[in-house]
Amino acid sequence: MKTSTLLFSLFLSFIFITAQSQNSFEVTKTGKGQPILLFPGFACTADVFDDLIPELQKNYEVHAFTYAGFGDVPSISFPWLPQIKEEIVQYVIQQHLKDPIIIGHSMGGTLGLWLTANSDKYSHLIVVDALPAMGALMIPDFNPDALQYDNLHSQQILAMDEPAFADMADQSAAFMTSNLQKQKVISNWIKTSDRQTYVNGYTDLLKLDLRDSLKKIRTPVTILAATQPYGKEQAEITYKKQYKNLKQYKLIFAEGSGHFIMFDRPDWLKEQINTVMKENE
């Protein structure tokens, strides 16, 4: 009887430990103070925030994320993005994070919108060049239900040999920043990503449409948006259209910056984040 009880206890302990673990991301934690969650964009690692973290960790507890399938983090099953979202919810609970601030770039900003639409526990969301519905911007007659993993575009990327995939990565990186050195960094992140995650994870992102969910957000939101490559006027039209259901937010443009504002306008980005932090105190 004692043996059976012991085995049952060990079994329950195993379930608890398994439930407590996160497989869809890894986190590097530094500093002390109010928690900040740093969510990178698609295919990027937490290193995208390398210039921000030293300053932030002086006064805050910084949690920098890298998603499964990118960097050195093993890939996971699909759907990919919903797992990340749900495990972040659990992470915040398990780490007993009080009034966390989210800073999310690109997909990380979209992820921040998703989290704040479902919870009021976040004290501020800083969105860095991100939209609630990327698919609606990129796909004519957008219908998220019509997007499947097995599509012609995905098949083509999966079938690419390494040189062709590397060329695609180089072209993508050049489109997103004018910083030549950082173009190489971005390209390398893409090249070293898990190919299946790169394809299916991007489909997950394109399928996500949070435009109606914006109505539920009560967390203060600051949006820091790039103006390149299409210019400020077009960027402003896009942002105001996509965020029309968000009751209140600040929209600030990084003049002359591409998608990776932290690479094209690093000092500007730090200044804007510092301003938000002071207002949030």
mmCIF file of C-alpha atoms in Angstrom:
data_model
loop_
_atom_site.group_PDB
_atom_site.id
_atom_site.type_symbol
_atom_site.label_atom_id
_atom_site.label_comp_id
_atom_site.label_asym_id
_atom_site.label_seq_id
_atom_site.Cartn_x
_atom_site.Cartn_y
_atom_site.Cartn_z
ATOM 1 C CA MET A 1 0.000 0.000 0.000
ATOM 2 C CA LYS A 2 2.809 2.395 0.924
ATOM 3 C CA THR A 3 4.555 1.568 -2.342
ATOM 4 C CA SER A 4 1.403 2.288 -4.348
ATOM 5 C CA THR A 5 0.894 5.573 -2.529
ATOM 6 C CA LEU A 6 4.495 6.582 -3.164
ATOM 7 C CA LEU A 7 4.258 5.742 -6.865
ATOM 8 C CA PHE A 8 1.010 7.703 -7.173
ATOM 9 C CA SER A 9 2.616 10.704 -5.446
ATOM 10 C CA LEU A 10 5.595 10.540 -7.795
ATOM 11 C CA PHE A 11 3.220 10.343 -10.742
ATOM 12 C CA LEU A 12 1.369 13.463 -9.590
ATOM 13 C CA SER A 13 4.680 15.247 -9.047
ATOM 14 C CA PHE A 14 5.735 14.381 -12.589
ATOM 15 C CA ILE A 15 2.487 15.780 -13.991
ATOM 16 C CA PHE A 16 2.941 18.978 -11.976
ATOM 17 C CA ILE A 17 6.536 19.470 -13.115
ATOM 18 C CA THR A 18 5.598 18.808 -16.729
ATOM 19 C CA ALA A 19 2.716 21.275 -16.522
ATOM 20 C CA GLN A 20 5.029 23.892 -15.073
ATOM 21 C CA SER A 21 7.506 23.697 -17.951
ATOM 22 C CA GLN A 22 7.379 25.715 -21.154
ATOM 23 C CA ASN A 23 8.554 24.178 -24.402
ATOM 24 C CA SER A 24 7.521 26.890 -26.848
ATOM 25 C CA PHE A 25 10.144 29.411 -25.769
ATOM 26 C CA GLU A 26 13.220 30.007 -23.649
ATOM 27 C CA VAL A 27 13.667 33.046 -21.412
ATOM 28 C CA THR A 28 16.751 34.915 -20.258
ATOM 29 C CA LYS A 29 16.046 36.822 -17.049
ATOM 30 C CA THR A 30 18.180 39.728 -15.799
ATOM 31 C CA GLY A 31 17.798 42.671 -13.441
ATOM 32 C CA LYS A 32 15.388 43.390 -10.600
ATOM 33 C CA GLY A 33 12.209 45.405 -10.301
ATOM 34 C CA GLN A 34 8.937 45.560 -12.178
ATOM 35 C CA PRO A 35 8.938 42.815 -14.836
ATOM 36 C CA ILE A 36 9.303 43.577 -18.528
ATOM 37 C CA LEU A 37 8.536 40.904 -21.118
ATOM 38 C CA LEU A 38 10.546 41.329 -24.322
ATOM 39 C CA PHE A 39 8.952 39.560 -27.298
ATOM 40 C CA PRO A 40 11.021 39.482 -30.507
ATOM 41 C CA GLY A 41 9.656 39.340 -34.027
ATOM 42 C CA PHE A 42 9.234 36.267 -36.185
ATOM 43 C CA ALA A 43 12.455 34.256 -36.717
ATOM 44 C CA CYS A 44 14.415 36.576 -34.404
ATOM 45 C CA THR A 45 16.023 35.668 -31.100
ATOM 46 C CA ALA A 46 16.129 37.684 -27.883
ATOM 47 C CA ASP A 47 19.411 39.115 -29.192
ATOM 48 C CA VAL A 48 17.369 41.615 -31.196
ATOM 49 C CA PHE A 49 17.023 43.515 -27.905
ATOM 50 C CA ASP A 50 20.733 43.471 -27.032
ATOM 51 C CA ASP A 51 21.019 47.264 -27.133
ATOM 52 C CA LEU A 52 17.954 47.750 -24.922
ATOM 53 C CA ILE A 53 18.511 45.149 -22.219
ATOM 54 C CA PRO A 54 21.575 46.705 -20.488
ATOM 55 C CA GLU A 55 19.629 49.906 -19.877
ATOM 56 C CA LEU A 56 16.335 48.254 -18.939
ATOM 57 C CA GLN A 57 17.853 45.794 -16.468
ATOM 58 C CA LYS A 58 19.150 48.646 -14.310
ATOM 59 C CA ASN A 59 15.644 49.305 -13.021
ATOM 60 C CA TYR A 60 13.529 46.381 -14.192
ATOM 61 C CA GLU A 61 13.423 42.603 -14.183
ATOM 62 C CA VAL A 62 13.812 41.782 -17.869
ATOM 63 C CA HIS A 63 12.446 38.556 -19.352
ATOM 64 C CA ALA A 64 13.775 38.200 -22.907
ATOM 65 C CA PHE A 65 12.107 35.494 -25.004
ATOM 66 C CA THR A 66 13.274 33.313 -27.880
ATOM 67 C CA TYR A 67 10.615 31.162 -29.523
ATOM 68 C CA ALA A 68 10.787 27.464 -30.351
ATOM 69 C CA GLY A 69 12.367 26.752 -33.730
ATOM 70 C CA PHE A 70 14.548 29.877 -33.653
ATOM 71 C CA GLY A 71 18.052 30.364 -32.312
ATOM 72 C CA ASP A 72 19.003 27.342 -30.225
ATOM 73 C CA VAL A 73 15.463 26.579 -29.028
ATOM 74 C CA PRO A 74 14.168 23.194 -30.250
ATOM 75 C CA SER A 75 11.113 23.184 -32.487
ATOM 76 C CA ILE A 76 7.662 22.121 -31.296
ATOM 77 C CA SER A 77 4.488 20.753 -32.848
ATOM 78 C CA PHE A 78 1.873 22.850 -34.635
ATOM 79 C CA PRO A 79 -0.144 25.029 -34.295
ATOM 80 C CA TRP A 80 2.889 26.948 -33.092
ATOM 81 C CA LEU A 81 1.762 30.472 -32.216
ATOM 82 C CA PRO A 82 -1.226 29.494 -30.012
ATOM 83 C CA GLN A 83 1.118 27.314 -27.919
ATOM 84 C CA ILE A 84 3.446 30.263 -27.385
ATOM 85 C CA LYS A 85 0.589 32.506 -26.320
ATOM 86 C CA GLU A 86 -0.883 29.996 -23.851
ATOM 87 C CA GLU A 87 2.498 29.134 -22.347
ATOM 88 C CA ILE A 88 3.300 32.822 -21.824
ATOM 89 C CA VAL A 89 0.044 33.117 -19.867
ATOM 90 C CA GLN A 90 1.202 30.211 -17.696
ATOM 91 C CA TYR A 91 4.707 31.633 -17.399
ATOM 92 C CA VAL A 92 3.397 34.928 -16.014
ATOM 93 C CA ILE A 93 1.330 33.017 -13.441
ATOM 94 C CA GLN A 94 4.107 30.625 -12.444
ATOM 95 C CA GLN A 95 6.694 33.397 -12.123
ATOM 96 C CA HIS A 96 4.255 35.480 -10.019
ATOM 97 C CA LEU A 97 4.837 38.487 -12.261
ATOM 98 C CA LYS A 98 3.000 41.558 -11.013
ATOM 99 C CA ASP A 99 1.942 44.317 -13.433
ATOM 100 C CA PRO A 100 4.337 43.244 -16.200
ATOM 101 C CA ILE A 101 5.125 45.569 -19.084
ATOM 102 C CA ILE A 102 5.244 44.088 -22.581
ATOM 103 C CA ILE A 103 7.607 45.359 -25.270
ATOM 104 C CA GLY A 104 7.006 43.463 -28.482
ATOM 105 C CA HIS A 105 8.541 43.921 -31.914
ATOM 106 C CA SER A 106 6.688 42.797 -35.033
ATOM 107 C CA MET A 107 5.111 39.415 -34.212
ATOM 108 C CA GLY A 108 6.042 40.108 -30.603
ATOM 109 C CA GLY A 109 3.857 43.210 -30.673
ATOM 110 C CA THR A 110 0.976 41.222 -32.176
ATOM 111 C CA LEU A 111 1.478 38.658 -29.420
ATOM 112 C CA GLY A 112 1.282 41.483 -26.876
ATOM 113 C CA LEU A 113 -2.051 42.601 -28.345
ATOM 114 C CA TRP A 114 -3.355 39.047 -28.101
ATOM 115 C CA LEU A 115 -2.341 38.758 -24.442
ATOM 116 C CA THR A 116 -3.723 42.139 -23.382
ATOM 117 C CA ALA A 117 -7.004 41.474 -25.182
ATOM 118 C CA ASN A 118 -7.507 38.518 -22.842
ATOM 119 C CA SER A 119 -6.179 39.946 -19.572
ATOM 120 C CA ASP A 120 -5.961 43.206 -17.641
ATOM 121 C CA LYS A 121 -2.910 42.141 -15.632
ATOM 122 C CA TYR A 122 -0.401 43.923 -17.906
ATOM 123 C CA SER A 123 0.436 47.505 -16.949
ATOM 124 C CA HIS A 124 1.528 48.746 -20.396
ATOM 125 C CA LEU A 125 2.060 47.444 -23.917
ATOM 126 C CA ILE A 126 4.697 48.961 -26.191
ATOM 127 C CA VAL A 127 4.153 47.771 -29.755
ATOM 128 C CA VAL A 128 7.172 48.203 -32.019
ATOM 129 C CA ASP A 129 6.089 48.197 -35.662
ATOM 130 C CA ALA A 130 3.381 45.547 -35.430
ATOM 131 C CA LEU A 131 -0.197 45.109 -36.600
ATOM 132 C CA PRO A 132 -3.166 43.161 -35.231
ATOM 133 C CA ALA A 133 -3.746 41.443 -38.602
ATOM 134 C CA MET A 134 -0.675 41.021 -40.774
ATOM 135 C CA GLY A 135 -2.530 38.712 -43.117
ATOM 136 C CA ALA A 136 -5.061 41.436 -43.921
ATOM 137 C CA LEU A 137 -2.213 43.704 -45.000
ATOM 138 C CA MET A 138 -0.489 41.145 -47.186
ATOM 139 C CA ILE A 139 -3.269 39.027 -48.672
ATOM 140 C CA PRO A 140 -6.018 40.358 -50.989
ATOM 141 C CA ASP A 141 -9.540 39.240 -49.956
ATOM 142 C CA PHE A 142 -8.069 38.052 -46.661
ATOM 143 C CA ASN A 143 -9.823 35.031 -45.161
ATOM 144 C CA PRO A 144 -7.921 33.449 -42.247
ATOM 145 C CA ASP A 145 -9.933 30.225 -42.485
ATOM 146 C CA ALA A 146 -8.649 29.700 -46.026
ATOM 147 C CA LEU A 147 -5.008 29.712 -44.926
ATOM 148 C CA GLN A 148 -3.640 26.197 -44.522
ATOM 149 C CA TYR A 149 -0.148 24.891 -43.776
ATOM 150 C CA ASP A 150 -0.053 22.934 -47.007
ATOM 151 C CA ASN A 151 -0.142 25.704 -49.602
ATOM 152 C CA LEU A 152 1.871 26.430 -52.731
ATOM 153 C CA HIS A 153 4.010 29.187 -51.168
ATOM 154 C CA SER A 154 4.911 27.007 -48.177
ATOM 155 C CA GLN A 155 5.718 24.069 -50.436
ATOM 156 C CA GLN A 156 8.069 26.248 -52.469
ATOM 157 C CA ILE A 157 9.966 27.454 -49.397
ATOM 158 C CA LEU A 158 10.241 23.945 -47.959
ATOM 159 C CA ALA A 159 11.570 22.693 -51.299
ATOM 160 C CA MET A 160 14.294 25.369 -51.568
ATOM 161 C CA ASP A 161 17.885 24.213 -51.392
ATOM 162 C CA GLU A 162 20.185 26.023 -48.950
ATOM 163 C CA PRO A 163 21.565 28.611 -51.450
ATOM 164 C CA ALA A 164 18.060 29.556 -52.609
ATOM 165 C CA PHE A 165 16.790 29.846 -49.032
ATOM 166 C CA ALA A 166 19.857 31.936 -48.132
ATOM 167 C CA ASP A 167 19.157 34.300 -51.045
ATOM 168 C CA MET A 168 15.574 34.698 -49.872
ATOM 169 C CA ALA A 169 16.789 35.441 -46.344
ATOM 170 C CA ASP A 170 19.228 38.081 -47.614
ATOM 171 C CA GLN A 171 16.502 39.790 -49.648
ATOM 172 C CA SER A 172 14.081 39.787 -46.721
ATOM 173 C CA ALA A 173 16.670 41.277 -44.366
ATOM 174 C CA ALA A 174 17.588 44.035 -46.836
ATOM 175 C CA PHE A 175 13.924 45.047 -47.036
ATOM 176 C CA MET A 176 13.602 45.499 -43.248
ATOM 177 C CA THR A 177 16.573 47.664 -42.254
ATOM 178 C CA SER A 178 19.067 50.008 -43.885
ATOM 179 C CA ASN A 179 21.776 48.914 -41.427
ATOM 180 C CA LEU A 180 24.017 46.707 -43.557
ATOM 181 C CA GLN A 181 25.667 45.003 -40.604
ATOM 182 C CA LYS A 182 22.322 44.176 -39.013
ATOM 183 C CA GLN A 183 20.997 42.882 -42.334
ATOM 184 C CA LYS A 184 23.519 40.067 -41.987
ATOM 185 C CA VAL A 185 22.342 39.350 -38.445
ATOM 186 C CA ILE A 186 18.689 39.172 -39.486
ATOM 187 C CA SER A 187 19.524 37.015 -42.475
ATOM 188 C CA ASN A 188 21.470 34.610 -40.281
ATOM 189 C CA TRP A 189 18.527 34.261 -37.883
ATOM 190 C CA ILE A 190 16.340 33.271 -40.814
ATOM 191 C CA LYS A 191 18.918 30.880 -42.301
ATOM 192 C CA THR A 192 19.447 29.046 -39.002
ATOM 193 C CA SER A 193 15.752 28.758 -38.154
ATOM 194 C CA ASP A 194 13.929 25.458 -38.253
ATOM 195 C CA ARG A 195 12.524 25.442 -41.805
ATOM 196 C CA GLN A 196 9.187 23.848 -40.878
ATOM 197 C CA THR A 197 8.695 26.371 -38.085
ATOM 198 C CA TYR A 198 9.626 29.197 -40.429
ATOM 199 C CA VAL A 199 6.915 28.099 -42.847
ATOM 200 C CA ASN A 200 4.109 26.897 -40.568
ATOM 201 C CA GLY A 201 4.757 29.468 -37.857
ATOM 202 C CA TYR A 202 4.411 32.253 -40.393
ATOM 203 C CA THR A 203 1.110 30.768 -41.521
ATOM 204 C CA ASP A 204 -0.045 30.885 -37.891
ATOM 205 C CA LEU A 205 0.866 34.568 -37.772
ATOM 206 C CA LEU A 206 -0.919 35.371 -41.027
ATOM 207 C CA LYS A 207 -4.059 33.575 -39.844
ATOM 208 C CA LEU A 208 -4.227 35.623 -36.642
ATOM 209 C CA ASP A 209 -6.727 38.470 -36.890
ATOM 210 C CA LEU A 210 -7.051 40.511 -33.686
ATOM 211 C CA ARG A 211 -8.822 43.548 -35.110
ATOM 212 C CA ASP A 212 -12.134 42.816 -33.358
ATOM 213 C CA SER A 213 -10.317 41.734 -30.177
ATOM 214 C CA LEU A 214 -8.793 45.222 -29.849
ATOM 215 C CA LYS A 215 -12.145 46.345 -28.395
ATOM 216 C CA LYS A 216 -11.382 44.322 -25.268
ATOM 217 C CA ILE A 217 -7.986 45.863 -24.506
ATOM 218 C CA ARG A 218 -7.885 48.060 -21.390
ATOM 219 C CA THR A 219 -4.108 48.122 -21.018
ATOM 220 C CA PRO A 220 -2.443 51.408 -22.098
ATOM 221 C CA VAL A 221 -0.867 50.933 -25.529
ATOM 222 C CA THR A 222 1.956 52.856 -27.185
ATOM 223 C CA ILE A 223 2.710 52.074 -30.834
ATOM 224 C CA LEU A 224 6.141 52.944 -32.235
ATOM 225 C CA ALA A 225 5.885 52.615 -35.996
ATOM 226 C CA ALA A 226 8.342 52.649 -38.892
ATOM 227 C CA THR A 227 7.813 54.860 -41.936
ATOM 228 C CA GLN A 228 9.886 52.906 -44.467
ATOM 229 C CA PRO A 229 9.717 51.563 -47.094
ATOM 230 C CA TYR A 230 6.343 53.090 -48.075
ATOM 231 C CA GLY A 231 6.546 56.477 -46.342
ATOM 232 C CA LYS A 232 4.821 58.008 -43.328
ATOM 233 C CA GLU A 233 1.551 58.859 -45.084
ATOM 234 C CA GLN A 234 0.894 55.272 -46.163
ATOM 235 C CA ALA A 235 2.068 53.903 -42.813
ATOM 236 C CA GLU A 236 -0.337 56.196 -40.966
ATOM 237 C CA ILE A 237 -3.250 55.069 -43.146
ATOM 238 C CA THR A 238 -2.407 51.421 -42.482
ATOM 239 C CA TYR A 239 -2.034 51.822 -38.718
ATOM 240 C CA LYS A 240 -5.189 53.865 -38.219
ATOM 241 C CA LYS A 241 -7.196 51.412 -40.302
ATOM 242 C CA GLN A 242 -5.926 48.329 -38.488
ATOM 243 C CA TYR A 243 -6.166 49.851 -34.998
ATOM 244 C CA LYS A 244 -9.564 51.551 -35.418
ATOM 245 C CA ASN A 245 -11.150 49.265 -32.787
ATOM 246 C CA LEU A 246 -8.569 50.130 -30.119
ATOM 247 C CA LYS A 247 -10.226 52.779 -27.955
ATOM 248 C CA GLN A 248 -7.111 54.634 -26.886
ATOM 249 C CA TYR A 249 -3.470 54.480 -27.894
ATOM 250 C CA LYS A 250 -0.459 56.618 -28.714
ATOM 251 C CA LEU A 251 0.959 56.314 -32.222
ATOM 252 C CA ILE A 252 4.474 57.665 -32.746
ATOM 253 C CA PHE A 253 6.451 57.341 -35.976
ATOM 254 C CA ALA A 254 10.175 56.678 -36.262
ATOM 255 C CA GLU A 255 10.953 58.899 -39.236
ATOM 256 C CA GLY A 256 13.204 57.259 -41.815
ATOM 257 C CA SER A 257 13.249 53.881 -40.081
ATOM 258 C CA GLY A 258 12.629 50.482 -41.531
ATOM 259 C CA HIS A 259 10.850 47.636 -39.741
ATOM 260 C CA PHE A 260 13.743 47.012 -37.327
ATOM 261 C CA ILE A 261 13.569 50.336 -35.511
ATOM 262 C CA MET A 262 16.069 49.096 -32.933
ATOM 263 C CA PHE A 263 18.660 48.888 -35.741
ATOM 264 C CA ASP A 264 17.767 51.978 -37.791
ATOM 265 C CA ARG A 265 16.881 54.382 -34.942
ATOM 266 C CA PRO A 266 18.304 52.790 -31.745
ATOM 267 C CA ASP A 267 18.672 56.017 -29.749
ATOM 268 C CA TRP A 268 15.184 57.175 -30.732
ATOM 269 C CA LEU A 269 13.720 53.842 -29.645
ATOM 270 C CA LYS A 270 15.451 53.984 -26.265
ATOM 271 C CA GLU A 271 14.227 57.531 -25.739
ATOM 272 C CA GLN A 272 10.622 56.601 -26.527
ATOM 273 C CA ILE A 273 10.699 53.561 -24.259
ATOM 274 C CA ASN A 274 12.239 55.585 -21.422
ATOM 275 C CA THR A 275 9.453 58.159 -21.786
ATOM 276 C CA VAL A 276 6.779 55.459 -21.573
ATOM 277 C CA MET A 277 8.462 53.918 -18.528
ATOM 278 C CA LYS A 278 8.522 57.228 -16.688
ATOM 279 C CA GLU A 279 4.850 57.805 -17.458
ATOM 280 C CA ASN A 280 4.102 54.280 -16.260
ATOM 281 C CA GLU A 281 5.689 54.786 -12.823
#
